[in-house]
CSV table of C-alpha atoms in Angstrom, one decimal:
chain,number,residue,atom,x,y,z
N,1,UNK,CA,-15.2,-97.0,29.9
N,2,UNK,CA,-15.3,-98.4,33.1
N,3,UNK,CA,-13.0,-96.0,36.1
N,4,UNK,CA,-10.1,-98.1,35.2
N,5,UNK,CA,-10.1,-97.8,31.9
N,6,UNK,CA,-10.2,-94.3,32.7
N,7,UNK,CA,-7.5,-93.9,35.0
N,8,UNK,CA,-5.4,-96.2,32.8
N,9,UNK,CA,-6.4,-93.1,30.0
N,10,UNK,CA,-5.8,-90.4,32.4
N,11,UNK,CA,-2.2,-91.2,33.3
N,12,UNK,CA,-1.4,-91.5,29.4
N,13,UNK,CA,-3.0,-87.8,29.0
N,14,UNK,CA,-0.7,-87.1,31.0
N,15,UNK,CA,2.3,-88.5,30.3
N,16,UNK,CA,2.5,-87.6,26.8
N,17,UNK,CA,1.2,-83.8,27.5
N,18,UNK,CA,2.7,-83.6,30.8
N,19,UNK,CA,0.2,-81.2,31.8
N,20,UNK,CA,-3.6,-81.6,31.6
N,21,UNK,CA,-6.7,-79.5,32.1
N,22,UNK,CA,-9.9,-80.3,34.1
N,23,UNK,CA,-12.4,-79.2,31.8
N,24,UNK,CA,-10.6,-80.4,28.7
N,25,UNK,CA,-9.6,-83.7,30.4
N,26,UNK,CA,-13.6,-84.0,30.9
N,27,UNK,CA,-14.8,-83.1,27.7
N,28,UNK,CA,-12.1,-85.4,26.1
N,29,UNK,CA,-13.3,-88.4,28.1
N,30,UNK,CA,-16.9,-87.1,28.6
N,31,UNK,CA,-17.2,-87.3,32.0
N,32,UNK,CA,-17.8,-84.3,34.8
N,33,UNK,CA,-15.2,-82.3,35.6
N,34,UNK,CA,-16.0,-83.3,39.6
N,35,UNK,CA,-15.3,-87.0,38.3
N,36,UNK,CA,-12.0,-86.2,36.6
N,37,UNK,CA,-10.8,-84.1,39.7
N,38,UNK,CA,-11.6,-87.2,42.1
N,39,UNK,CA,-9.4,-89.7,39.6
N,40,UNK,CA,-6.9,-87.3,39.7
N,41,UNK,CA,-6.9,-87.0,43.5
N,42,UNK,CA,-6.9,-90.3,43.8
N,43,UNK,CA,-3.7,-90.6,40.9
N,44,UNK,CA,-2.1,-87.9,42.9
N,45,UNK,CA,-2.5,-90.2,46.5
N,46,UNK,CA,-0.7,-92.9,44.8
N,47,UNK,CA,2.6,-90.5,43.7
N,48,UNK,CA,1.8,-91.1,40.0
N,49,UNK,CA,0.9,-88.0,38.8
N,50,UNK,CA,1.1,-84.2,40.7
N,51,UNK,CA,-1.4,-82.0,41.0
N,52,UNK,CA,-1.4,-78.3,39.9
N,53,UNK,CA,-4.6,-75.9,40.4
N,54,UNK,CA,-7.0,-76.7,37.6
N,55,UNK,CA,-5.3,-80.2,36.2
N,56,UNK,CA,-2.4,-81.8,36.8
N,57,UNK,CA,1.7,-82.7,35.4
N,58,UNK,CA,3.5,-85.5,35.2
N,59,UNK,CA,6.4,-86.6,37.8
N,60,UNK,CA,9.8,-86.8,36.1
N,61,UNK,CA,10.4,-90.6,37.9
N,62,UNK,CA,7.9,-93.1,36.9
N,63,UNK,CA,6.1,-94.8,39.6
N,64,UNK,CA,4.7,-98.2,40.3
N,65,UNK,CA,1.8,-99.4,38.9
N,66,UNK,CA,0.1,-102.6,39.3
N,67,UNK,CA,-0.5,-105.2,36.4
N,68,UNK,CA,-4.2,-104.6,36.1
N,69,UNK,CA,-3.9,-100.9,35.8
N,70,UNK,CA,-0.6,-101.2,33.5
N,71,UNK,CA,-2.5,-104.3,31.2
N,72,UNK,CA,-4.6,-101.4,29.0
N,73,UNK,CA,-1.9,-99.0,28.1
N,74,UNK,CA,0.0,-98.6,24.9
N,75,UNK,CA,-2.2,-102.4,24.4
N,76,UNK,CA,-1.7,-102.3,20.4
N,77,UNK,CA,2.1,-101.2,20.2
N,78,UNK,CA,2.7,-103.8,23.0
N,79,UNK,CA,1.4,-106.1,20.7
N,80,UNK,CA,3.3,-105.1,18.0
N,81,UNK,CA,6.8,-105.6,20.2
N,82,UNK,CA,5.8,-108.6,21.1
N,83,UNK,CA,5.3,-110.0,17.8
N,84,UNK,CA,8.5,-108.7,16.6
N,85,UNK,CA,10.4,-109.7,19.8
N,86,UNK,CA,8.7,-113.4,19.0
N,87,UNK,CA,10.5,-113.8,15.7
N,88,UNK,CA,13.7,-113.7,17.0
N,89,UNK,CA,13.2,-117.0,18.5
N,90,UNK,CA,14.4,-119.8,17.3
N,91,UNK,CA,13.4,-123.8,17.9
N,92,UNK,CA,15.7,-125.6,20.9
N,93,UNK,CA,16.2,-121.9,22.6
N,94,UNK,CA,16.4,-121.0,26.1
N,95,UNK,CA,14.4,-118.1,26.5
N,96,UNK,CA,13.9,-115.3,30.2
N,97,UNK,CA,11.3,-113.6,30.3
N,98,UNK,CA,11.0,-111.5,33.5
N,99,UNK,CA,7.3,-110.1,34.9
N,100,UNK,CA,5.4,-107.1,32.9
N,101,UNK,CA,2.4,-106.5,30.2
N,102,UNK,CA,4.7,-106.5,27.3
N,103,UNK,CA,6.9,-109.3,28.3
N,104,UNK,CA,3.3,-111.1,29.2
N,105,UNK,CA,2.2,-110.2,25.3
N,106,UNK,CA,5.9,-111.6,24.6
N,107,UNK,CA,5.0,-115.0,26.1
N,108,UNK,CA,1.5,-115.1,24.3
N,109,UNK,CA,2.5,-114.3,21.0
N,110,UNK,CA,5.5,-117.4,21.7
N,111,UNK,CA,2.6,-119.8,22.7
N,112,UNK,CA,0.8,-118.9,19.2
N,113,UNK,CA,3.9,-119.7,17.0
N,114,UNK,CA,2.9,-122.4,15.1
N,115,UNK,CA,6.3,-123.5,14.2
N,116,UNK,CA,7.9,-124.1,17.0
N,117,UNK,CA,8.1,-127.6,18.0
N,118,UNK,CA,6.3,-128.8,14.9
N,119,UNK,CA,8.1,-131.0,12.7
N,120,UNK,CA,10.3,-133.0,15.3
N,121,UNK,CA,11.6,-130.4,16.1
N,122,UNK,CA,12.6,-129.0,19.4
N,123,UNK,CA,10.2,-126.5,21.3
N,124,UNK,CA,11.7,-124.1,23.6
N,125,UNK,CA,12.4,-123.7,27.6
N,126,UNK,CA,11.2,-120.6,29.3
N,127,UNK,CA,12.9,-119.4,32.0
N,128,UNK,CA,10.6,-117.0,34.5
N,129,UNK,CA,10.0,-115.5,37.8
N,130,UNK,CA,6.6,-114.2,36.6
N,131,UNK,CA,3.5,-116.7,38.2
N,132,UNK,CA,1.3,-115.1,35.3
N,133,UNK,CA,3.6,-116.4,32.3
N,134,UNK,CA,4.3,-119.3,33.7
N,135,UNK,CA,0.0,-120.1,34.2
N,136,UNK,CA,-0.3,-119.0,30.7
N,137,UNK,CA,2.6,-121.2,28.9
N,138,UNK,CA,2.4,-124.4,30.9
N,139,UNK,CA,-0.6,-125.7,29.1
N,140,UNK,CA,1.7,-125.4,25.7
N,141,UNK,CA,3.1,-128.7,24.9
N,142,UNK,CA,6.1,-127.3,22.7
N,143,UNK,CA,7.3,-125.0,25.8
N,144,UNK,CA,9.3,-126.2,28.7
N,145,UNK,CA,8.6,-123.7,32.1
N,146,UNK,CA,11.2,-123.1,34.4
N,147,UNK,CA,10.1,-121.1,36.8
N,148,UNK,CA,12.8,-119.5,39.3
N,149,UNK,CA,10.5,-119.5,42.9
N,150,UNK,CA,10.7,-116.8,45.2
N,151,UNK,CA,8.4,-114.0,47.1
N,152,UNK,CA,5.5,-113.0,44.7
N,153,UNK,CA,5.0,-109.3,44.7
N,154,UNK,CA,1.3,-108.9,44.4
N,155,UNK,CA,2.2,-105.6,41.8
N,156,UNK,CA,3.7,-107.6,39.2
N,157,UNK,CA,3.6,-111.3,40.1
N,158,UNK,CA,6.7,-111.7,39.9
N,159,UNK,CA,8.9,-113.5,42.4
N,160,UNK,CA,11.8,-111.9,44.1
N,161,UNK,CA,13.9,-112.8,47.0
N,162,UNK,CA,17.0,-114.8,47.5
N,163,UNK,CA,15.2,-118.1,46.7
N,164,UNK,CA,14.9,-116.9,42.7
N,165,UNK,CA,18.3,-116.6,42.9
N,166,UNK,CA,20.0,-120.2,43.2
N,167,UNK,CA,18.0,-121.5,39.7
N,168,UNK,CA,19.6,-118.4,38.2
N,169,UNK,CA,22.9,-119.1,38.9
N,170,UNK,CA,23.2,-122.6,37.6
N,171,UNK,CA,21.3,-121.7,34.2
N,172,UNK,CA,22.6,-119.9,30.9
N,173,UNK,CA,20.0,-118.1,28.9
N,174,UNK,CA,20.0,-118.3,25.3
N,175,UNK,CA,18.2,-114.9,24.9
N,176,UNK,CA,16.4,-112.6,27.4
N,177,UNK,CA,13.1,-110.6,27.1
N,178,UNK,CA,13.6,-107.9,29.3
N,179,UNK,CA,10.2,-106.0,30.8
N,180,UNK,CA,11.5,-102.8,32.0
N,181,UNK,CA,9.6,-99.7,34.1
N,182,UNK,CA,11.8,-97.0,32.3
N,183,UNK,CA,14.9,-97.4,30.1
N,184,UNK,CA,17.5,-93.8,30.0
N,185,UNK,CA,20.0,-94.2,26.8
N,186,UNK,CA,22.8,-92.5,29.7
N,187,UNK,CA,21.8,-95.0,32.7
N,188,UNK,CA,20.4,-97.7,31.7
N,189,UNK,CA,17.4,-100.0,32.3
N,190,UNK,CA,15.4,-99.7,35.6
N,191,UNK,CA,12.8,-101.5,37.5
N,192,UNK,CA,10.7,-99.7,40.4
N,193,UNK,CA,11.4,-102.0,42.8
N,194,UNK,CA,14.8,-103.0,43.9
N,195,UNK,CA,14.1,-107.2,44.3
N,196,UNK,CA,12.8,-106.7,40.9
N,197,UNK,CA,15.9,-104.7,39.8
N,198,UNK,CA,18.0,-107.6,41.3
N,199,UNK,CA,16.4,-110.2,40.0
N,200,UNK,CA,16.4,-109.3,36.6
N,201,UNK,CA,19.5,-108.1,36.9
N,202,UNK,CA,20.9,-111.6,37.7
N,203,UNK,CA,18.7,-112.3,34.5
N,204,UNK,CA,20.5,-110.2,32.6
N,205,UNK,CA,24.2,-111.7,33.4
N,206,UNK,CA,23.0,-115.1,32.7
N,207,UNK,CA,21.9,-114.3,29.1
N,208,UNK,CA,24.0,-114.3,25.8
N,209,UNK,CA,21.8,-111.8,24.7
N,210,UNK,CA,19.8,-108.6,26.0
N,211,UNK,CA,16.4,-107.8,24.9
N,212,UNK,CA,14.6,-104.8,26.5
N,213,UNK,CA,11.2,-104.5,25.3
N,214,UNK,CA,10.0,-101.0,26.0
N,215,UNK,CA,6.7,-98.9,24.4
N,216,UNK,CA,8.3,-95.6,23.7
N,217,UNK,CA,6.3,-94.4,26.8
N,218,UNK,CA,8.9,-95.9,29.1
N,219,UNK,CA,12.0,-94.2,26.9
N,220,UNK,CA,13.8,-91.2,28.2
N,221,UNK,CA,13.0,-91.9,31.9
N,222,UNK,CA,14.3,-93.6,35.0
N,223,UNK,CA,12.6,-95.1,38.2
N,224,UNK,CA,13.9,-96.2,41.5
N,225,UNK,CA,16.6,-99.1,40.7
N,226,UNK,CA,18.5,-99.3,37.9
N,227,UNK,CA,18.6,-103.2,36.1
N,228,UNK,CA,21.3,-102.7,34.1
N,229,UNK,CA,23.6,-100.1,32.2
N,230,UNK,CA,22.8,-99.4,28.7
N,231,UNK,CA,25.7,-101.3,27.4
N,232,UNK,CA,24.7,-104.4,28.6
N,233,UNK,CA,21.2,-104.1,26.4
N,234,UNK,CA,22.1,-105.6,23.0
N,235,UNK,CA,18.5,-104.8,21.2
N,236,UNK,CA,15.9,-102.4,22.1
N,237,UNK,CA,12.2,-103.5,20.7
N,238,UNK,CA,9.8,-100.5,20.9
N,239,UNK,CA,7.2,-98.7,19.1
N,240,UNK,CA,7.5,-96.8,15.5
N,241,UNK,CA,8.0,-92.9,16.2
N,242,UNK,CA,10.3,-93.1,18.3
N,243,UNK,CA,12.2,-89.3,18.1
N,244,UNK,CA,15.1,-89.4,16.1
N,245,UNK,CA,17.6,-88.2,18.8
N,246,UNK,CA,16.5,-90.5,21.3
N,247,UNK,CA,17.1,-93.9,18.9
N,248,UNK,CA,20.6,-92.2,18.0
N,249,UNK,CA,21.5,-91.9,21.8
N,250,UNK,CA,20.9,-95.3,22.1
N,251,UNK,CA,22.8,-96.6,19.0
N,252,UNK,CA,25.7,-94.6,20.3
N,253,UNK,CA,25.4,-96.7,23.4
N,254,UNK,CA,25.6,-99.9,21.8
N,255,UNK,CA,22.2,-100.3,21.7
N,256,UNK,CA,20.3,-101.7,17.9
N,257,UNK,CA,17.0,-100.3,17.9
N,258,UNK,CA,14.0,-102.2,16.4
N,259,UNK,CA,10.6,-100.7,15.4
N,260,UNK,CA,7.4,-102.1,15.4
């Protein structure tokens, strides 16, 4: 396990357990206690967790993490979620995808759908503000790519700012797959960055149906900037094992919950 994978694993463990001890982490990850202390100090400096005497605790607010760190987190869950999301797409649809690791997996699932664009059927149109998603899909003959424009963020590869709004105000989407940094049944969907939240909000407003794709680590959490309220979200696709009370809270707010 390299350092990048170890840091991601540490964030997962602390996030799931809310509190972790240095000695336990060292034994679990098969490294020295000194290595764990250095890693926890590094993550604490980035405000991704809080250090305690002898360990670390999770913070109540989610923090921004570069896409390269996020990619390895909850990978099996994201793949199942993305496969379930891709099954909602029909030939000829106009699909919106914002940036993020889960929406990137949705894009890959769409890219490998053998039935889209075959037998003379129309393919799909994908509108995205994510450079990495556009890069992956542009070579697919059954996918027409529309990129919003804007200023790219290194953290997420998303295009944001006024230049991104011009195209979005002139189009309509059949379906938006919305990746989020946090989602709460009472307060809605969130992003870490206010610029991304603004573009994502506009994308949601242009969609006939909004589908949030998020693994369960993002549920019942808040981040800095709200994207939209819960009643603007038609469907939440997440992994199995979601707490029954959490599921009921989302469905009470009008959001259908699908698990994969």
